[in-house]
């Protein structure tokens, strides 16, 4: 299994809330600097259900070229047992404005076995261009400019922008589009709000959630005929708490395992610890 894409599916799915015409968002941010979310990533196939990696999403505030910004870091690593066979480090860092959550800078640093990929984006909003310095085992070092369309984000900025969605304007089964840049291109996937349900999270308890499906483009790992399914806490935090993504063999599953620094009470959590 290619852990790089399996772990990336977590970051795609937790950021899966944007549309080409811009997802309707409200004026209140459901997060604050100091929030930390931890995840366990598992591989499931028939009777196999194994925890293979962990991930953490952190939000802090800082200055970027004299401007107050958020700094979001998303990182994943294989579990210690699996590192003897295949070691993975996946890191995303994004800097975006506190007001408006407009991207300023993005770094991706990936190491998977003997594979590596590096992205450094700087955003030029006056020319609607992403200046990208890229390096990878397959393509080497290069510098390119990527067109910057409306509502296009890197993954860290997209995650937080879309947690600000205006729930009053979401309609069940309406289709939205996820737009994000990574490596040398901008990608658009489709998203649909499927309703509300309660799920159980190991070690946390039962959580009332909103369920979304994300249609995956067929490619190196995903079949393209099934959806990533994503559950978001149905409260003022809009926490991505669980996802399931189909693979060509089995599925990768991610669950939130712990949290701290939430801006609002975790009011969707019921039967805590059960």
XYZ file of N, CA and C in Angstrom:
822
model
N 0.843 -1.202 0.000
C 0.000 0.000 0.000
C 0.874 1.246 0.000
N 0.467 2.263 -0.763
C 1.217 3.509 -0.795
C 0.735 4.405 0.340
N 1.502 4.429 1.442
C 1.094 5.191 2.610
C 0.984 6.671 2.303
N 1.790 7.161 1.353
C 1.744 8.588 1.052
C 0.324 9.025 0.691
N -0.335 8.295 -0.215
C -1.680 8.672 -0.633
C -2.713 8.310 0.418
N -2.467 7.253 1.183
C -3.401 6.906 2.243
C -3.451 8.003 3.293
N -2.278 8.510 3.701
C -2.236 9.564 4.696
C -2.739 10.877 4.101
N -2.405 11.137 2.823
C -2.902 12.351 2.184
C -4.415 12.372 2.147
N -5.061 11.187 2.059
C -6.519 11.151 2.026
C -7.119 11.723 3.303
N -6.411 11.598 4.437
C -6.888 12.246 5.656
C -6.958 13.741 5.465
N -5.884 14.333 4.942
C -5.834 15.773 4.817
C -6.785 16.275 3.742
N -6.992 15.473 2.677
C -7.992 15.845 1.682
C -9.371 15.815 2.304
N -9.675 14.745 3.069
C -11.022 14.607 3.583
C -11.321 15.586 4.700
N -10.369 15.892 5.568
C -10.669 16.849 6.619
C -10.771 18.259 6.077
N -10.318 18.469 4.848
C -10.420 19.781 4.228
C -11.543 19.853 3.201
N -12.416 18.858 3.180
C -13.344 18.726 2.061
C -14.595 19.572 2.193
N -14.445 20.878 2.089
C -15.597 21.754 2.175
C -15.485 22.998 1.333
N -15.295 22.938 0.056
C -15.249 24.168 -0.722
C -15.920 23.973 -2.053
N -16.327 25.042 -2.689
C -16.913 24.938 -4.007
C -16.351 26.020 -4.898
N -16.428 25.782 -6.227
C -15.864 26.724 -7.162
C -16.416 28.119 -7.000
N -17.696 28.227 -6.636
C -18.317 29.534 -6.445
C -18.185 30.000 -5.005
N -17.382 29.324 -4.240
C -17.114 29.604 -2.827
C -18.216 29.066 -1.925
N -17.830 28.222 -1.022
C -18.754 27.686 -0.038
C -19.263 28.822 0.837
N -20.568 28.890 1.123
C -21.066 29.938 2.007
C -20.505 29.777 3.419
N -19.884 30.815 3.923
C -19.309 30.772 5.265
C -19.893 31.891 6.109
N -19.823 31.711 7.418
C -20.306 32.716 8.343
C -19.191 33.629 8.812
N -19.516 34.487 9.749
C -18.555 35.475 10.242
C -17.829 35.025 11.501
N -18.230 33.893 12.076
C -17.655 33.430 13.334
C -16.713 32.261 13.062
N -15.489 32.346 13.564
C -14.527 31.260 13.419
C -14.731 30.250 14.545
N -14.889 28.967 14.216
C -15.127 27.946 15.243
C -13.847 27.362 15.831
N -12.735 28.059 15.726
C -11.452 27.572 16.216
C -10.647 28.757 16.736
N -9.543 28.469 17.372
C -8.639 29.508 17.871
C -7.230 28.960 17.927
N -6.263 29.865 18.002
C -4.872 29.446 18.157
C -4.739 28.615 19.429
N -3.997 27.531 19.344
C -3.834 26.620 20.476
C -4.621 25.334 20.337
N -5.507 25.265 19.348
C -6.272 24.038 19.132
C -5.366 22.947 18.559
N -5.489 21.725 19.099
C -4.743 20.571 18.610
C -5.679 19.381 18.487
N -5.660 18.724 17.322
C -6.482 17.543 17.068
C -5.563 16.385 16.703
N -5.735 15.246 17.356
C -4.932 14.060 17.087
C -5.785 12.974 16.450
N -5.172 12.224 15.512
C -5.888 11.196 14.769
C -5.099 9.896 14.740
N -5.852 8.794 14.646
C -5.292 7.476 14.371
C -5.780 7.050 12.991
N -4.865 6.572 12.146
C -5.198 6.135 10.797
C -5.038 4.618 10.725
N -6.076 3.959 10.224
C -6.098 2.495 10.176
C -6.292 2.004 8.756
N -5.839 0.773 8.514
C -6.083 0.104 7.243
C -7.022 -1.065 7.494
N -8.104 -1.129 6.681
C -9.080 -2.208 6.813
C -9.197 -2.969 5.497
N -9.140 -4.289 5.605
C -9.375 -5.157 4.450
C -9.809 -6.517 4.955
N -11.056 -6.880 4.650
C -11.654 -8.113 5.148
C -11.533 -8.169 6.671
N -10.846 -9.192 7.205
C -10.738 -9.312 8.660
C -9.613 -8.458 9.243
N -8.830 -7.793 8.377
C -7.700 -6.979 8.840
C -8.203 -5.599 9.251
N -7.807 -5.174 10.431
C -8.126 -3.828 10.911
C -6.954 -3.377 11.779
N -6.012 -2.666 11.163
C -4.738 -2.373 11.816
C -4.465 -0.879 11.830
N -4.087 -0.352 12.997
C -3.650 1.043 13.088
C -2.261 1.150 12.467
N -2.130 1.998 11.437
C -0.860 2.061 10.701
C -0.143 3.395 10.857
N -0.845 4.435 11.311
C -0.215 5.752 11.367
C -0.963 6.646 12.346
N -0.324 7.753 12.692
C -0.966 8.779 13.520
C -0.787 10.123 12.824
N -1.678 11.049 13.142
C -1.616 12.379 12.543
C -2.030 13.412 13.580
N -1.528 14.616 13.420
C -1.865 15.701 14.332
C -2.064 16.975 13.524
N -3.066 17.758 13.910
C -3.386 19.032 13.269
C -3.332 20.112 14.352
N -2.444 21.101 14.170
C -2.262 22.160 15.174
C -2.485 23.529 14.546
N -3.007 24.453 15.364
C -3.211 25.825 14.905
C -2.587 26.786 15.901
N -1.734 27.682 15.406
C -1.109 28.716 16.213
C -1.233 30.042 15.480
N -0.845 31.120 16.126
C -0.819 32.431 15.481
C 0.608 32.975 15.514
N 0.947 33.771 14.495
C 2.295 34.312 14.378
C 2.254 35.520 13.455
N 3.424 36.008 13.069
C 3.531 37.094 12.096
C 4.193 36.566 10.829
N 3.697 36.999 9.681
C 4.307 36.670 8.402
C 4.477 37.978 7.626
N 5.732 38.382 7.452
C 6.050 39.647 6.789
C 5.282 40.813 7.423
N 5.246 40.792 8.761
C 4.627 41.869 9.523
C 3.125 41.779 9.656
N 2.507 40.756 9.091
C 1.049 40.598 9.113
C 0.667 39.491 10.094
N -0.383 39.723 10.878
C -0.864 38.695 11.796
C -1.510 37.559 11.009
N -1.049 36.335 11.216
C -1.558 35.182 10.481
C -1.709 33.991 11.418
N -2.520 33.038 10.975
C -2.524 31.720 11.584
C -1.425 30.875 10.936
N -0.870 29.961 11.721
C 0.034 28.940 11.200
C -0.576 27.588 11.542
N -0.975 26.856 10.518
C -1.536 25.520 10.703
C -0.513 24.488 10.282
N -0.313 23.476 11.111
C 0.592 22.381 10.766
C -0.185 21.068 10.814
N -0.061 20.289 9.757
C -0.691 18.987 9.635
C 0.409 17.978 9.376
N 0.567 17.006 10.245
C 1.662 16.057 10.090
C 1.179 14.640 10.365
N 1.829 13.669 9.710
C 1.492 12.261 9.891
C 2.762 11.435 9.845
N 2.742 10.321 10.545
C 3.882 9.413 10.557
C 3.377 7.998 10.770
N 4.065 7.037 10.192
C 3.712 5.644 10.386
C 3.957 5.225 11.830
N 3.153 4.266 12.297
C 3.332 3.714 13.633
C 4.704 3.051 13.740
N 5.243 3.009 14.951
C 6.618 2.535 15.151
C 6.832 1.136 14.602
N 5.870 0.243 14.785
C 6.019 -1.139 14.305
C 6.234 -1.172 12.795
N 5.477 -0.334 12.055
C 5.546 -0.365 10.596
C 6.779 0.348 10.056
N 7.431 1.175 10.886
C 8.602 1.905 10.400
C 9.763 0.971 10.076
N 9.766 -0.212 10.671
C 10.812 -1.175 10.337
C 10.683 -1.653 8.893
N 9.450 -1.545 8.340
C 9.211 -2.006 6.974
C 9.086 -0.834 5.995
N 8.498 0.253 6.459
C 8.215 1.358 5.545
C 7.985 2.623 6.369
N 8.907 3.578 6.289
C 8.849 4.770 7.117
C 8.261 5.938 6.332
N 7.311 6.627 6.937
C 6.641 7.757 6.295
C 6.659 8.966 7.216
N 6.979 10.128 6.647
C 6.804 11.421 7.304
C 6.091 12.337 6.305
N 4.936 12.824 6.681
C 4.155 13.718 5.825
C 3.864 14.979 6.618
N 4.314 16.134 6.110
C 4.137 17.398 6.825
C 3.595 18.471 5.889
N 2.553 19.158 6.346
C 1.995 20.308 5.659
C 1.999 21.489 6.623
N 2.445 22.638 6.155
C 2.390 23.866 6.953
C 1.785 24.970 6.095
N 0.809 25.677 6.661
C 0.178 26.769 5.932
C 0.094 28.015 6.782
N 0.347 29.154 6.159
C 0.213 30.449 6.815
C -0.880 31.217 6.079
N -1.904 31.685 6.795
C -3.021 32.374 6.167
C -3.556 33.430 7.125
N -4.196 34.459 6.571
C -4.602 35.615 7.359
C -5.645 35.228 8.407
N -5.607 35.923 9.525
C -6.599 35.683 10.575
C -7.965 36.179 10.124
N -8.010 37.317 9.476
C -9.255 37.825 8.903
C -9.353 37.383 7.454
N -10.323 36.550 7.148
C -10.523 36.098 5.780
C -9.839 34.801 5.431
N -8.846 34.370 6.222
C -8.151 33.095 6.014
C -7.577 32.977 4.600
N -6.992 34.065 4.110
C -6.413 34.088 2.770
C -4.986 33.542 2.819
N -4.655 32.536 2.015
C -3.325 31.917 2.074
C -2.201 32.899 1.752
N -1.088 32.745 2.464
C 0.114 33.525 2.224
C 1.305 32.640 1.841
N 1.413 31.484 2.490
C 2.569 30.602 2.270
C 2.164 29.171 2.594
N 2.775 28.214 1.889
C 2.472 26.802 2.107
C 3.739 25.983 1.887
N 3.965 25.003 2.759
C 5.072 24.066 2.607
C 4.543 22.644 2.749
N 4.934 21.790 1.811
C 4.699 20.358 1.929
C 6.055 19.667 1.932
N 6.264 18.751 2.880
C 7.521 18.014 2.981
C 7.177 16.546 3.217
N 7.339 15.721 2.209
C 6.932 14.317 2.238
C 8.139 13.406 2.065
N 8.227 12.389 2.925
C 9.225 11.333 2.788
C 8.515 10.004 2.992
N 8.572 9.153 1.981
C 7.926 7.835 2.030
C 8.896 6.810 1.479
N 9.532 6.065 2.377
C 10.565 5.155 1.913
C 11.659 5.939 1.210
N 11.943 5.615 -0.051
C 12.948 6.369 -0.802
C 12.321 7.447 -1.691
N 11.018 7.700 -1.515
C 10.338 8.757 -2.264
C 10.322 10.041 -1.435
N 10.434 11.184 -2.101
C 10.291 12.454 -1.410
C 9.619 13.476 -2.335
N 8.959 14.452 -1.723
C 8.349 15.558 -2.474
C 8.346 16.788 -1.579
N 8.663 17.919 -2.172
C 8.704 19.182 -1.432
C 8.000 20.258 -2.248
N 7.096 21.007 -1.595
C 6.422 22.160 -2.194
C 6.681 23.382 -1.333
N 7.005 24.491 -1.953
C 7.034 25.786 -1.280
C 6.219 26.753 -2.135
N 5.065 27.178 -1.612
C 4.202 28.121 -2.313
C 4.298 29.489 -1.661
N 4.357 30.536 -2.469
C 4.083 31.895 -2.022
C 2.988 32.434 -2.926
N 2.044 33.138 -2.324
C 0.844 33.571 -3.031
C 0.971 35.030 -3.445
N 0.730 35.290 -4.719
C 0.698 36.650 -5.258
C -0.735 36.937 -5.693
N -1.491 37.550 -4.790
C -2.912 37.767 -5.063
C -3.130 38.877 -6.088
N -2.181 39.773 -6.247
C -2.351 40.839 -7.236
C -2.332 40.289 -8.652
N -1.528 39.238 -8.885
C -1.464 38.627 -10.214
C -2.208 37.298 -10.275
N -2.855 36.917 -9.169
C -3.591 35.653 -9.075
C -2.697 34.482 -9.473
N -1.525 34.416 -8.806
C -0.531 33.400 -9.137
C 0.055 32.795 -7.868
N 0.267 31.488 -7.891
C 1.052 30.817 -6.867
C 2.453 30.606 -7.427
N 3.453 31.178 -6.771
C 4.843 30.926 -7.144
C 5.303 29.684 -6.394
N 5.601 28.621 -7.124
C 5.864 27.318 -6.519
C 7.289 26.863 -6.784
N 8.020 26.564 -5.705
C 9.321 25.905 -5.797
C 9.100 24.443 -5.423
N 9.386 23.533 -6.351
C 9.057 22.127 -6.183
C 10.304 21.264 -6.278
N 10.261 20.138 -5.579
C 11.341 19.156 -5.667
C 10.727 17.788 -5.394
N 11.090 16.808 -6.176
C 10.608 15.447 -5.957
C 11.565 14.464 -6.599
N 11.462 13.226 -6.173
C 12.329 12.191 -6.744
C 12.024 11.996 -8.224
N 10.747 12.111 -8.601
C 10.353 11.821 -9.979
C 10.636 12.964 -10.943
N 10.575 14.245 -10.470
C 10.718 15.382 -11.381
C 11.910 16.285 -11.066
N 12.565 16.098 -9.927
C 13.681 16.957 -9.566
C 13.228 18.351 -9.159
N 14.184 19.268 -9.102
C 13.879 20.635 -8.689
C 13.385 21.466 -9.861
N 12.376 22.300 -9.603
C 11.851 23.201 -10.624
C 11.050 24.299 -9.963
N 10.887 25.392 -10.672
C 10.076 26.513 -10.214
C 9.031 26.798 -11.275
N 7.771 26.873 -10.856
C 6.673 27.126 -11.787
C 5.702 28.118 -11.170
N 4.844 28.690 -12.011
C 3.745 29.522 -11.556
C 2.440 28.782 -11.816
N 1.567 28.742 -10.800
C 0.281 28.062 -10.893
C -0.821 29.112 -10.850
N -1.753 29.128 -11.802
C -2.871 30.074 -11.750
C -3.677 29.892 -10.469
N -4.112 31.000 -9.898
C -4.810 30.986 -8.621
C -6.273 31.366 -8.841
N -7.160 30.377 -8.998
C -8.572 30.684 -9.221
C -9.271 31.081 -7.923
N -10.516 31.556 -8.056
C -11.304 31.890 -6.878
C -11.461 30.659 -5.998
N -11.390 30.891 -4.692
C -11.650 29.848 -3.700
C -10.720 28.650 -3.819
N -9.506 28.872 -4.282
C -8.500 27.819 -4.288
C -7.578 28.015 -3.091
N -7.287 26.939 -2.385
C -6.499 26.984 -1.169
C -5.461 25.879 -1.194
N -4.473 25.963 -0.315
C -3.692 24.791 0.022
C -4.468 24.034 1.089
N -4.027 22.832 1.429
C -4.820 22.002 2.333
C -4.989 22.583 3.733
N -3.941 23.112 4.392
C -4.171 23.669 5.724
C -5.156 24.837 5.723
N -5.011 25.773 4.788
C -5.923 26.917 4.742
C -7.344 26.476 4.441
N -7.483 25.498 3.552
C -8.808 25.019 3.185
C -9.525 24.387 4.362
N -8.800 23.618 5.152
C -9.399 22.971 6.318
C -10.079 23.995 7.215
N -9.379 25.067 7.546
C -9.923 26.036 8.497
C -10.955 26.957 7.851
N -10.743 27.307 6.591
C -11.740 28.119 5.886
C -13.086 27.407 5.866
N -13.049 26.121 5.597
C -14.299 25.398 5.414
C -14.968 24.999 6.717
N -14.252 25.032 7.811
C -14.903 24.844 9.109
C -15.773 26.047 9.461
N -15.610 27.135 8.715
C -16.439 28.326 8.929
C -17.722 28.295 8.106
N -18.055 27.156 7.527
C -19.234 27.056 6.661
C -20.504 27.506 7.376
N -21.403 28.098 6.609
C -22.698 28.561 7.111
C -23.684 27.400 7.022
N -23.941 26.749 8.151
C -24.785 25.558 8.151
C -26.201 25.851 7.692
N -26.680 27.064 7.920
C -28.057 27.401 7.552
C -28.258 27.394 6.035
N -27.171 27.451 5.282
C -27.271 27.513 3.824
C -26.905 26.202 3.139
N -26.532 25.183 3.929
C -26.259 23.870 3.359
C -27.569 23.145 3.092
N -27.641 22.440 1.984
C -28.834 21.681 1.625
C -28.437 20.230 1.360
N -29.225 19.298 1.924
C -28.913 17.887 1.779
C -28.887 17.494 0.313
N -27.835 16.748 -0.060
C -27.586 16.245 -1.409
C -27.203 17.327 -2.417
N -27.084 18.583 -1.972
C -26.535 19.603 -2.866
C -25.061 19.295 -3.114
N -24.577 19.618 -4.305
C -23.207 19.295 -4.690
C -22.357 20.553 -4.662
N -21.220 20.470 -4.000
C -20.235 21.540 -3.937
C -18.944 21.028 -4.572
N -17.958 21.892 -4.681
C -16.687 21.479 -5.275
C -15.530 21.852 -4.356
N -14.643 20.908 -4.146
C -13.422 21.104 -3.369
C -12.309 21.557 -4.315
N -11.683 22.666 -4.012
C -10.622 23.205 -4.867
C -9.365 23.416 -4.029
N -8.279 22.746 -4.391
C -7.045 22.931 -3.635
C -5.844 22.717 -4.547
N -4.748 23.364 -4.195
C -3.495 23.236 -4.949
C -2.524 22.364 -4.171
N -1.836 21.502 -4.886
C -0.755 20.714 -4.306
C 0.168 20.292 -5.441
N 1.449 20.181 -5.159
C 2.458 19.882 -6.172
C 2.378 20.915 -7.291
N 2.047 20.513 -8.502
C 2.109 21.454 -9.622
C 0.753 21.748 -10.247
N -0.347 21.524 -9.504
C -1.653 21.700 -10.125
C -2.712 22.060 -9.095
N -3.893 22.446 -9.595
C -5.073 22.719 -8.791
C -6.100 21.648 -9.105
N -6.690 21.062 -8.069
C -7.614 19.943 -8.226
C -9.009 20.335 -7.757
N -10.013 19.780 -8.430
C -11.406 20.034 -8.069
C -12.111 18.693 -7.917
N -12.687 18.454 -6.746
C -13.473 17.258 -6.464
C -14.879 17.686 -6.038
N -15.826 16.743 -6.071
C -17.199 17.086 -5.712
C -17.547 16.608 -4.307
N -18.378 17.387 -3.644
C -18.757 17.144 -2.252
C -20.261 17.246 -2.108
N -20.838 16.369 -1.295
C -22.278 16.398 -1.074
C -22.586 16.194 0.410
N -23.485 17.022 0.946
C -23.935 16.910 2.332
C -25.032 15.849 2.385
N -24.848 14.823 3.244
C -25.735 13.668 3.254
C -26.678 13.596 4.452
N -26.520 14.472 5.414
C -27.428 14.446 6.555
C -26.691 14.326 7.870
N -27.424 13.948 8.899
C -26.882 13.896 10.256
C -27.055 12.513 10.854
N -26.064 12.082 11.663
C -26.137 10.813 12.365
C -25.156 10.831 13.523
N -25.271 9.860 14.404
C -24.382 9.739 15.556
C -23.431 8.570 15.348
N -22.139 8.802 15.607
C -21.150 7.736 15.479
C -20.403 7.579 16.802
N -19.780 6.419 16.983
C -18.983 6.151 18.168
C -17.504 6.258 17.835
N -16.770 7.039 18.643
C -15.331 7.183 18.490
C -14.639 6.469 19.641
N -13.747 5.533 19.320
C -13.023 4.783 20.334
C -12.264 5.732 21.256
N -12.489 5.596 22.571
C -11.782 6.403 23.560
C -12.364 7.783 23.781
N -13.322 8.197 22.959
C -13.916 9.532 23.115
C -15.382 9.431 23.493
N -16.166 8.661 22.733
C -17.583 8.500 23.022
C -18.415 8.662 21.759
N -19.704 8.829 21.931
C -20.619 9.013 20.814
C -20.691 10.491 20.453
N -20.668 10.783 19.155
C -20.635 12.165 18.683
C -21.737 12.363 17.639
N -22.551 13.381 17.837
C -23.525 13.755 16.810
C -22.783 14.440 15.667
N -23.031 14.006 14.451
C -22.220 14.449 13.314
C -23.068 14.850 12.105
N -22.444 15.628 11.243
C -22.916 15.844 9.883
C -22.078 14.949 8.979
N -22.735 14.283 8.037
C -22.033 13.351 7.153
C -21.947 13.928 5.745
N -20.755 13.855 5.168
C -20.505 14.338 3.810
C -19.873 13.222 2.995
N -20.093 13.247 1.687
C -19.382 12.337 0.788
C -18.585 13.164 -0.197
N -17.392 12.680 -0.507
C -16.472 13.348 -1.420
C -16.142 12.383 -2.543
N -16.489 12.735 -3.774
C -16.208 11.878 -4.917
C -14.748 11.996 -5.297
N -14.067 10.870 -5.375
C -12.632 10.824 -5.604
C -12.352 10.559 -7.073
N -11.446 11.324 -7.652
C -11.029 11.094 -9.027
C -10.197 9.818 -9.092
N -10.515 8.944 -10.029
C -9.759 7.699 -10.180
C -8.309 8.001 -10.499
N -7.404 7.191 -9.951
C -5.995 7.462 -10.192
C -5.126 6.347 -9.680
N -3.950 6.730 -9.184
C -2.932 5.759 -8.804
C -3.419 4.820 -7.715
N -4.277 5.326 -6.810
C -4.654 4.518 -5.673
C -6.148 4.333 -5.535
N -6.942 5.371 -5.824
C -8.370 5.321 -5.625
C -9.071 4.813 -6.874
N -10.120 4.013 -6.669
C -10.852 3.450 -7.785
C -11.659 4.511 -8.529
N -12.192 5.497 -7.802
C -12.942 6.551 -8.443
C -14.429 6.272 -8.542
N -14.885 5.057 -8.156
C -16.300 4.751 -8.212
C -16.911 4.690 -6.818
N -16.153 5.051 -5.802
C -16.662 5.134 -4.447
C -16.275 6.485 -3.861
N -16.931 6.858 -2.774
C -16.704 8.156 -2.165
C -15.909 8.026 -0.871
N -15.111 9.051 -0.574
C -14.658 9.262 0.797
C -15.878 9.728 1.583
N -16.085 9.159 2.758
C -17.175 9.584 3.637
C -16.556 10.249 4.854
N -17.093 11.391 5.219
C -16.506 12.227 6.260
C -17.573 12.645 7.250
N -17.262 12.523 8.545
C -18.179 12.922 9.605
C -17.595 14.117 10.358
N -18.394 15.184 10.501
C -17.990 16.426 11.145
C -18.875 16.660 12.356
N -18.300 17.045 13.487
C -19.099 17.252 14.696
C -20.176 18.306 14.449
N -21.383 17.983 14.869
C -22.528 18.858 14.648
C -22.659 19.828 15.823
N -21.661 20.710 15.928
C -21.658 21.725 16.976
C -20.865 22.922 16.474
N -20.582 23.862 17.341
C -19.917 25.091 16.908
C -18.418 24.948 16.662
N -17.874 23.728 16.883
C -16.455 23.500 16.587
C -16.226 22.979 15.173
N -17.222 22.277 14.587
C -17.101 21.686 13.244
C -15.841 20.825 13.131
N -15.673 19.913 14.080
C -14.460 19.092 14.115
C -14.566 17.925 13.140
N -13.558 17.711 12.283
C -13.524 16.480 11.478
C -13.146 15.317 12.387
N -14.104 14.434 12.670
C -13.875 13.412 13.692
C -13.650 12.021 13.127
N -14.080 11.762 11.872
C -13.964 10.404 11.334
C -14.045 10.463 9.816
N -13.288 9.603 9.130
C -13.441 9.487 7.683
C -13.120 8.065 7.242
N -13.650 7.701 6.087
C -13.365 6.409 5.481
C -13.140 6.632 3.997
N -11.983 6.189 3.493
C -11.619 6.403 2.088
C -11.333 5.063 1.429
N -11.975 4.762 0.291
C -11.739 3.485 -0.390
C -10.373 3.458 -1.061
N -9.722 2.317 -1.002
C -8.483 2.077 -1.721
C -8.735 0.979 -2.751
N -7.791 0.747 -3.638
C -7.960 -0.342 -4.603
C -8.033 -1.692 -3.892
N -7.381 -1.780 -2.731
C -7.518 -2.944 -1.867
C -7.826 -2.434 -0.472
N -9.010 -2.704 0.036
C -9.387 -2.282 1.374
C -9.762 -0.813 1.453
N -9.577 -0.247 2.638
C -9.934 1.150 2.876
C -9.044 1.719 3.960
N -8.823 3.020 3.918
C -8.108 3.704 4.988
C -9.148 4.470 5.805
N -9.021 4.378 7.127
C -9.983 4.974 8.051
C -9.232 5.856 9.026
N -9.742 7.038 9.277
C -9.133 7.931 10.254
C -10.139 8.326 11.310
N -9.709 8.343 12.557
C -10.599 8.752 13.651
C -9.868 9.712 14.572
N -10.574 10.725 15.043
C -9.985 11.633 16.023
C -9.805 10.874 17.336
N -8.611 10.956 17.922
C -8.316 10.206 19.137
C -8.227 11.094 20.375
N -7.927 12.386 20.196
C -7.892 13.320 21.314
C -7.918 14.738 20.772
N -8.153 15.682 21.665
C -8.273 17.087 21.265
C -7.954 17.970 22.459
N -7.556 19.211 22.178
C -7.366 20.191 23.236
C -7.431 21.591 22.632
N -7.725 22.557 23.471
C -7.741 23.946 23.049
C -8.920 24.331 22.181
N -10.056 23.610 22.307
C -11.223 23.948 21.498
C -11.759 25.322 21.871
N -12.266 26.024 20.890
C -12.817 27.353 21.151
C -14.180 27.268 21.831
N -14.956 26.237 21.498
C -16.317 26.101 22.006
C -16.488 24.775 22.722
N -17.503 24.655 23.580
C -17.781 23.368 24.214
C -18.040 22.287 23.170
N -17.569 21.083 23.442
C -17.768 19.947 22.541
C -19.178 19.409 22.792
N -20.181 20.176 22.402
C -21.551 19.895 22.782
C -22.156 18.715 22.015
N -21.554 18.317 20.904
C -22.074 17.168 20.161
C -21.605 15.837 20.744
N -20.697 15.892 21.720
C -20.187 14.681 22.359
C -21.185 14.209 23.419
N -21.687 12.975 23.276
C -22.602 12.372 24.238
C -22.020 11.031 24.653
N -22.407 10.553 25.831
C -21.904 9.280 26.331
C -20.381 9.238 26.289
N -19.755 10.266 26.881
C -18.305 10.415 26.807
C -17.588 9.177 27.297
N -16.593 8.736 26.496
C -15.737 7.627 26.854
C -16.354 6.263 26.638
N -17.585 6.205 26.135
C -18.234 4.900 25.931
C -18.098 4.445 24.499
